[in-house]
mmCIF file of C-alpha atoms in Angstrom:
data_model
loop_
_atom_site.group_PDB
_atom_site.id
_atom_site.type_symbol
_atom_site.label_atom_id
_atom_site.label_comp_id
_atom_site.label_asym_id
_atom_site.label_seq_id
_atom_site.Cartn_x
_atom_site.Cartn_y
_atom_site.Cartn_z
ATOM 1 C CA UNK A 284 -28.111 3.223 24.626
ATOM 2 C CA UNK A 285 -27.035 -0.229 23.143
ATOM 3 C CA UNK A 286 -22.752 -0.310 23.331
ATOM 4 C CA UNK A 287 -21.250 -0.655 19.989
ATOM 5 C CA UNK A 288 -19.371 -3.414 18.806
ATOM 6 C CA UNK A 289 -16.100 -2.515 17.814
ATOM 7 C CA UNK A 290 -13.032 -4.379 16.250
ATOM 8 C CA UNK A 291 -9.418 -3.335 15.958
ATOM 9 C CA UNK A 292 -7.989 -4.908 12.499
ATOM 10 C CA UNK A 293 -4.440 -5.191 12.645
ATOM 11 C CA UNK A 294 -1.793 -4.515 9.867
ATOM 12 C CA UNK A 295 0.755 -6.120 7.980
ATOM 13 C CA UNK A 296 3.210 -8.471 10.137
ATOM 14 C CA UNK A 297 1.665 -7.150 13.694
ATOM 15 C CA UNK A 298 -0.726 -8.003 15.941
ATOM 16 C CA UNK A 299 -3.610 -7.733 18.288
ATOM 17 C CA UNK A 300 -1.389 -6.411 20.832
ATOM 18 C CA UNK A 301 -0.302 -3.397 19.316
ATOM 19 C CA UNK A 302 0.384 -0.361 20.625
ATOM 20 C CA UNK A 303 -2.416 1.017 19.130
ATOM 21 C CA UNK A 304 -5.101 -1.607 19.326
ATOM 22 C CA UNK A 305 -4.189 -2.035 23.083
ATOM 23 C CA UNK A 306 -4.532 2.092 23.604
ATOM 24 C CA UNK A 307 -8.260 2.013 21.775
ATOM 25 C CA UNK A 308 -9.023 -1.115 24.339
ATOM 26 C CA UNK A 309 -7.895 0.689 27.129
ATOM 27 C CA UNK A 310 -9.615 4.179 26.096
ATOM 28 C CA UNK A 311 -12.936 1.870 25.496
ATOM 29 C CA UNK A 312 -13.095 -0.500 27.963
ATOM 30 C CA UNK A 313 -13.228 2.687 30.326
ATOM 31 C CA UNK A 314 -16.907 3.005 28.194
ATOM 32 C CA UNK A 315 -17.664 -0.840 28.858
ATOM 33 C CA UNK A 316 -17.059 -1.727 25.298
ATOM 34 C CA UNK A 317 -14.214 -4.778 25.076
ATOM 35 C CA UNK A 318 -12.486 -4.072 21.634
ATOM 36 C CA UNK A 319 -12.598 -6.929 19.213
ATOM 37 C CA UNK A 320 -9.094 -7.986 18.341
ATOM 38 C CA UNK A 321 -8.956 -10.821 15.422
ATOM 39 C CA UNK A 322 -5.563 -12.059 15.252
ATOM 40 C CA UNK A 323 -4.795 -12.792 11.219
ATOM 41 C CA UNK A 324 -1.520 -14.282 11.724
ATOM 42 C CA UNK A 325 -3.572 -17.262 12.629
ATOM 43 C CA UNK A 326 -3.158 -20.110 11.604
ATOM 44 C CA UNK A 327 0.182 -19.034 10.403
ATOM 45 C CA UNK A 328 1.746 -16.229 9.003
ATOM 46 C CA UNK A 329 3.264 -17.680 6.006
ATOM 47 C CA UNK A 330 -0.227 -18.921 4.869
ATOM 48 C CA UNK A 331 -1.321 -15.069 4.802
ATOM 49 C CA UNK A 332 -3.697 -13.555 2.350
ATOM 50 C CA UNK A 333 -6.033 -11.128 1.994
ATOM 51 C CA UNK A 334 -9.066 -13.293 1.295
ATOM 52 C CA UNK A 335 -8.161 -15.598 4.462
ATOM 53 C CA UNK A 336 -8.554 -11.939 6.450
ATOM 54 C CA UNK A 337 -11.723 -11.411 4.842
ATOM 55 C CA UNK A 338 -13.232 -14.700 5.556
ATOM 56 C CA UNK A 339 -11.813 -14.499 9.488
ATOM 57 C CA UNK A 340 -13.299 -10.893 9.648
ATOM 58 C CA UNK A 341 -16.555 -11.899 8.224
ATOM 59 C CA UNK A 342 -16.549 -14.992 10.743
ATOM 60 C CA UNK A 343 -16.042 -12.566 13.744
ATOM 61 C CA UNK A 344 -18.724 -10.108 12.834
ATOM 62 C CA UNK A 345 -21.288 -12.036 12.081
ATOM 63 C CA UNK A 346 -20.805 -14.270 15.067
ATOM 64 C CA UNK A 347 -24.031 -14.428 17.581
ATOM 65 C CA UNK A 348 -26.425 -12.713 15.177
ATOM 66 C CA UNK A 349 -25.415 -9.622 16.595
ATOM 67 C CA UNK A 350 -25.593 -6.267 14.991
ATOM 68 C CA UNK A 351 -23.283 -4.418 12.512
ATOM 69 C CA UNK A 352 -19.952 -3.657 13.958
ATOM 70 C CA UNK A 353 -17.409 -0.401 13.904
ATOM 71 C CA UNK A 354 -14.135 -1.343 12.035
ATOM 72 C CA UNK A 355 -10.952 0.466 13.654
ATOM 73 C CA UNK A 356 -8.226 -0.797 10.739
ATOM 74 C CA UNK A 357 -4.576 0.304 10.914
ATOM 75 C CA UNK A 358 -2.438 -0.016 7.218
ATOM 76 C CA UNK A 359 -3.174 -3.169 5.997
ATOM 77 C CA UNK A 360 -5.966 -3.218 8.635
ATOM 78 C CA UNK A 361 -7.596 -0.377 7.026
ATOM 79 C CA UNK A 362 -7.332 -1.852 3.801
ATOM 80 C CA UNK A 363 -9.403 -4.764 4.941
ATOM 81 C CA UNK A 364 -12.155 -2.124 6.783
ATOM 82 C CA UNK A 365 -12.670 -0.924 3.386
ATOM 83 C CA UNK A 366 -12.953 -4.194 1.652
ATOM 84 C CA UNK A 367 -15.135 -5.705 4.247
ATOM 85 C CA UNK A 368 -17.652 -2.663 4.316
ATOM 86 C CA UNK A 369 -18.144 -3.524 0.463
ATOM 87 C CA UNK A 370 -18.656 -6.970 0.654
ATOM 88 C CA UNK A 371 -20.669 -7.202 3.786
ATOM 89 C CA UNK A 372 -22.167 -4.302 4.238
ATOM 90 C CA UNK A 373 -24.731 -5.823 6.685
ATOM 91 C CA UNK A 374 -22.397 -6.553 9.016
ATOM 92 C CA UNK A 375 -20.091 -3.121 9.311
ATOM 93 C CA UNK A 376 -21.624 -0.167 10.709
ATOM 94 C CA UNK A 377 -18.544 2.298 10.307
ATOM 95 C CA UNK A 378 -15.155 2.747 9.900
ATOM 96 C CA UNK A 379 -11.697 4.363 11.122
ATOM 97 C CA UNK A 380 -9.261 4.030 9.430
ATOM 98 C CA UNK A 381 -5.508 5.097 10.494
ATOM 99 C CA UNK A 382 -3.013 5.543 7.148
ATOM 100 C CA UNK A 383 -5.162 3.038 5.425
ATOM 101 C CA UNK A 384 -3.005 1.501 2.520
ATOM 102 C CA UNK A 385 -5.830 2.400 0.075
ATOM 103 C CA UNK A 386 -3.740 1.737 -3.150
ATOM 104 C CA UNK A 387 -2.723 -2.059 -1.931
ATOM 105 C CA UNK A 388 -1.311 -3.840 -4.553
ATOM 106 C CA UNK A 389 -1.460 -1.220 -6.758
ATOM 107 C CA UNK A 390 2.029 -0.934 -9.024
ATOM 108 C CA UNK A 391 4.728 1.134 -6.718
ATOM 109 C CA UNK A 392 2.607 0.672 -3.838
ATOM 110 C CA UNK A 393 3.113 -3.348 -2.511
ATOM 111 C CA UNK A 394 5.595 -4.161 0.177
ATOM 112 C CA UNK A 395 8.136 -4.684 -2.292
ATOM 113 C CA UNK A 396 9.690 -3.537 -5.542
ATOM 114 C CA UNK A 397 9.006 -5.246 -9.110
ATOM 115 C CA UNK A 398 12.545 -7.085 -8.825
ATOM 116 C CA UNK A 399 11.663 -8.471 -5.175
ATOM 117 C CA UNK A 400 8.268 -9.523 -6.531
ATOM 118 C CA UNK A 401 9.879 -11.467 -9.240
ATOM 119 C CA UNK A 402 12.136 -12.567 -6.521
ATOM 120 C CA UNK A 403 9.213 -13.896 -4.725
ATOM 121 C CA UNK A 404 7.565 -15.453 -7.424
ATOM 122 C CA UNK A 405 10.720 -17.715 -8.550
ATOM 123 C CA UNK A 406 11.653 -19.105 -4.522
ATOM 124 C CA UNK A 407 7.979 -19.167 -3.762
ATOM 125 C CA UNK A 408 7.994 -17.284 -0.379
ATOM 126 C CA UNK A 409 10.230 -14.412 1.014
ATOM 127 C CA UNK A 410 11.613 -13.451 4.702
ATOM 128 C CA UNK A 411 9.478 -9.716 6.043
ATOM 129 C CA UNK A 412 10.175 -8.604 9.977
ATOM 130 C CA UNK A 413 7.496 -9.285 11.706
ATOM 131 C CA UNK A 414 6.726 -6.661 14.449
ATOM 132 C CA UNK A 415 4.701 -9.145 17.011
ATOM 133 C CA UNK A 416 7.571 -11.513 17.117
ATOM 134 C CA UNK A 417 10.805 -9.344 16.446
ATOM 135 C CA UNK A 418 12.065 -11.556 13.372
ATOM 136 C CA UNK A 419 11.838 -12.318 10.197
ATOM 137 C CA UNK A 420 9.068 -14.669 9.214
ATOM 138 C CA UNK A 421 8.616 -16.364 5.820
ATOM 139 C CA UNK A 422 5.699 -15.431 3.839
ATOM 140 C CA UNK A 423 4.367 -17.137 0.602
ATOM 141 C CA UNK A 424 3.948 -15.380 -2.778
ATOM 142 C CA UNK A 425 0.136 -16.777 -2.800
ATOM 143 C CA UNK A 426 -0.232 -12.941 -0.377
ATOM 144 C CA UNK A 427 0.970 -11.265 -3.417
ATOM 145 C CA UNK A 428 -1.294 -13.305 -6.252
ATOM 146 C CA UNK A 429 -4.166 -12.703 -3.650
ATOM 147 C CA UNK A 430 -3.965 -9.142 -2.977
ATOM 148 C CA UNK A 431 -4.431 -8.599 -6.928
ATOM 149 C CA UNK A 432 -8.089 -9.497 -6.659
ATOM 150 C CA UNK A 433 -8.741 -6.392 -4.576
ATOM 151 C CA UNK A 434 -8.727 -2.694 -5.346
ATOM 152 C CA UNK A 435 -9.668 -0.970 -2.011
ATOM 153 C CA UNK A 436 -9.353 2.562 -3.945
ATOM 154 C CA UNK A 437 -12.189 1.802 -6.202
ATOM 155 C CA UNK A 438 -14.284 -0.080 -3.337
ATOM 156 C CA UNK A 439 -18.128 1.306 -3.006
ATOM 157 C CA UNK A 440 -18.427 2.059 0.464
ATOM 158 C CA UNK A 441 -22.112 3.840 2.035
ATOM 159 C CA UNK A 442 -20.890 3.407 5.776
ATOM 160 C CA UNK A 443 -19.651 6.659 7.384
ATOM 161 C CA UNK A 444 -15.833 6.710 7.812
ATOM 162 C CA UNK A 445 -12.674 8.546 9.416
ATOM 163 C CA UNK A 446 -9.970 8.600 8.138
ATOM 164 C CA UNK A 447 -6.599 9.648 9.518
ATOM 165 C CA UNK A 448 -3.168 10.036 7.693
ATOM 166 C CA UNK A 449 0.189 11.194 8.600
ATOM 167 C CA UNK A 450 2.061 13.649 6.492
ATOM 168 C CA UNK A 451 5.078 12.171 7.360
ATOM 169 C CA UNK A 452 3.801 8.900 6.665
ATOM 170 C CA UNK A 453 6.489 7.128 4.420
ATOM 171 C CA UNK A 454 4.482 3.660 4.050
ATOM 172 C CA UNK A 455 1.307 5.252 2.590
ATOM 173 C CA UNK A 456 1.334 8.337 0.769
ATOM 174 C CA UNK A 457 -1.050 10.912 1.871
ATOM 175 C CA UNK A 458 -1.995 12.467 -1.389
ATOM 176 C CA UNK A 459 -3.470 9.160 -2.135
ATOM 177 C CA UNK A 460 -5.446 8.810 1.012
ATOM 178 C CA UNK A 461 -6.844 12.463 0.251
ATOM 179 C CA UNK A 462 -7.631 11.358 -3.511
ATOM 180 C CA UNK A 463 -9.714 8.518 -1.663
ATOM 181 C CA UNK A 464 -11.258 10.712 0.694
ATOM 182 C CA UNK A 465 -12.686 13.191 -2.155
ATOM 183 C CA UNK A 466 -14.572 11.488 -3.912
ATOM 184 C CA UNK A 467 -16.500 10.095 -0.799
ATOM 185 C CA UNK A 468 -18.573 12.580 0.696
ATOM 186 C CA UNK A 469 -19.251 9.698 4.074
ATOM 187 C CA UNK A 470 -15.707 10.235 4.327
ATOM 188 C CA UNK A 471 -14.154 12.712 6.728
ATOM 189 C CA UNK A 472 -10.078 12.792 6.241
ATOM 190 C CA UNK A 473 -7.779 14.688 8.781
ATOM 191 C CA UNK A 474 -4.351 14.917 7.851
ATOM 192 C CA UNK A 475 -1.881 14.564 11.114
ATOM 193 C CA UNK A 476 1.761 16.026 11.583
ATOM 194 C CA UNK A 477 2.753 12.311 11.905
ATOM 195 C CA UNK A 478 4.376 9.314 10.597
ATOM 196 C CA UNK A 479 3.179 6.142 9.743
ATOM 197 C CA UNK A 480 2.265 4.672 13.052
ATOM 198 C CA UNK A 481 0.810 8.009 14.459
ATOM 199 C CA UNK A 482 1.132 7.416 17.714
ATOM 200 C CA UNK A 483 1.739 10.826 18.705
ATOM 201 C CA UNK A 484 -1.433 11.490 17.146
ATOM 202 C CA UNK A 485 -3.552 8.680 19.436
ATOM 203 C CA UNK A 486 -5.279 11.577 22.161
ATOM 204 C CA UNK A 487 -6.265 13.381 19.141
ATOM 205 C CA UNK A 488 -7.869 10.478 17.171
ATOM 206 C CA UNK A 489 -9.583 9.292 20.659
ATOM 207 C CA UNK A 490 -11.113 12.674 20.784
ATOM 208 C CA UNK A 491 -12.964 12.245 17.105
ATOM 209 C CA UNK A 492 -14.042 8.747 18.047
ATOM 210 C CA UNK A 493 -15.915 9.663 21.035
ATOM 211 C CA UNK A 494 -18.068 11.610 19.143
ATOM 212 C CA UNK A 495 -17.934 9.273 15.954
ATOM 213 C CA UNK A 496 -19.006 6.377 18.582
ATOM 214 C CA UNK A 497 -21.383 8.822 20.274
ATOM 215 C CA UNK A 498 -19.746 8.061 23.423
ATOM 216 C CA UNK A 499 -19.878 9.863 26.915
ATOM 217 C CA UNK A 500 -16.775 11.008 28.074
#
């Protein structure tokens, strides 16, 4: 049977190298499947948005002329599964997603409050820790403008999809995930005593991507 591709989408201010997208290359390289890793900090992080992802993602998967791909996207990561498996559907075979940020931009729900926005608008970019480099890293308000454009909660998505969300999760709220998930019948949501990152949950999510991958253990 033909390997899947599959591509580990990062979220906000981390990396590649995560924890978690260097535990799903581990657990698939063991199947002979290298994992994917775009890094969207490139060319810089300050020059971040949402639409740069996109057109990176799109880039990678369509690269070769090879088939459609399986999108593993953490947070923001997930976000951009989402968005991607609308807009090129061709291209995106499936999706997990782990505590996507489904309501993105979405009033209460951005990285910041209304007063830090405004904040952000008037000084044009803003300080945010970055996990990959252990600092704070300047980031323009062009991510914020961007990210209006999209509405991953409303996105029209036919691929089949995991989803998994911590209950503890205080980034993304899981009664939002779950109001995602119902309405989506290709969507199969399991809810995780976790947190955010849900690394304590990683063995468990392995398990359902085996079988989501149809791979051998």
């Amino acid at each position: 049977m033909k390997r899947p591709r599959v591509f580990y989408l990062h979220g906000f201010a981390s990396s590649s190298q995560s924890t978690k997208g260097s535990y799903f290359a581990d657990r698939l390289s063991e199947h002979g499947i290298a994992l994917e890793c775009p890094d969207f900090n490139e060319p810089d992080f300050a020059t971040l948005t949402l639409t740069r992802m996109l057109d990176q993602l799109r880039s990678a998967v369509a690269r070769d002329g090879n088939g459609p791909a399986t999108l593993i996207g953490s947070s923001l990561g997930g976000t951009l599964a989402i968005l991607a498996a609308e807009k090129f559907p061709q291209h995106v075979d499936r999706l997990v997603l782990l505590a996507p940020a489904v309501m993105f931009a979405k009033p209460g729900h951005h990285l910041l409050p209304p007063e830090r926005i405004d904040e952000w608008r008037r000084r044009g970019a803003l300080p945010f820790f970055h996990y990959a480099h252990d600092e704070d890293r300047l980031l323009n308000v062009a991510f914020y403008e961007d990210s209006l454009s999209y509405d991953a909660f409303q996105a029209t998505i036919a691929q089949p999809a995991l989803v998994f969300q911590g209950l503890r999760d205080a980034s993304v709220d899981y009664r939002t995930v779950e109001a995602f998930a119902r309405t989506r019948p290709n969507v199969t949501l399991s809810l995780l005593d976790d947190d955010h990152q849900l690394i304590a949950s990683l063995p468990r999510i392995w398990e359902s991507v085996v079988g989501f991958l149809e791979l051998t253990e």
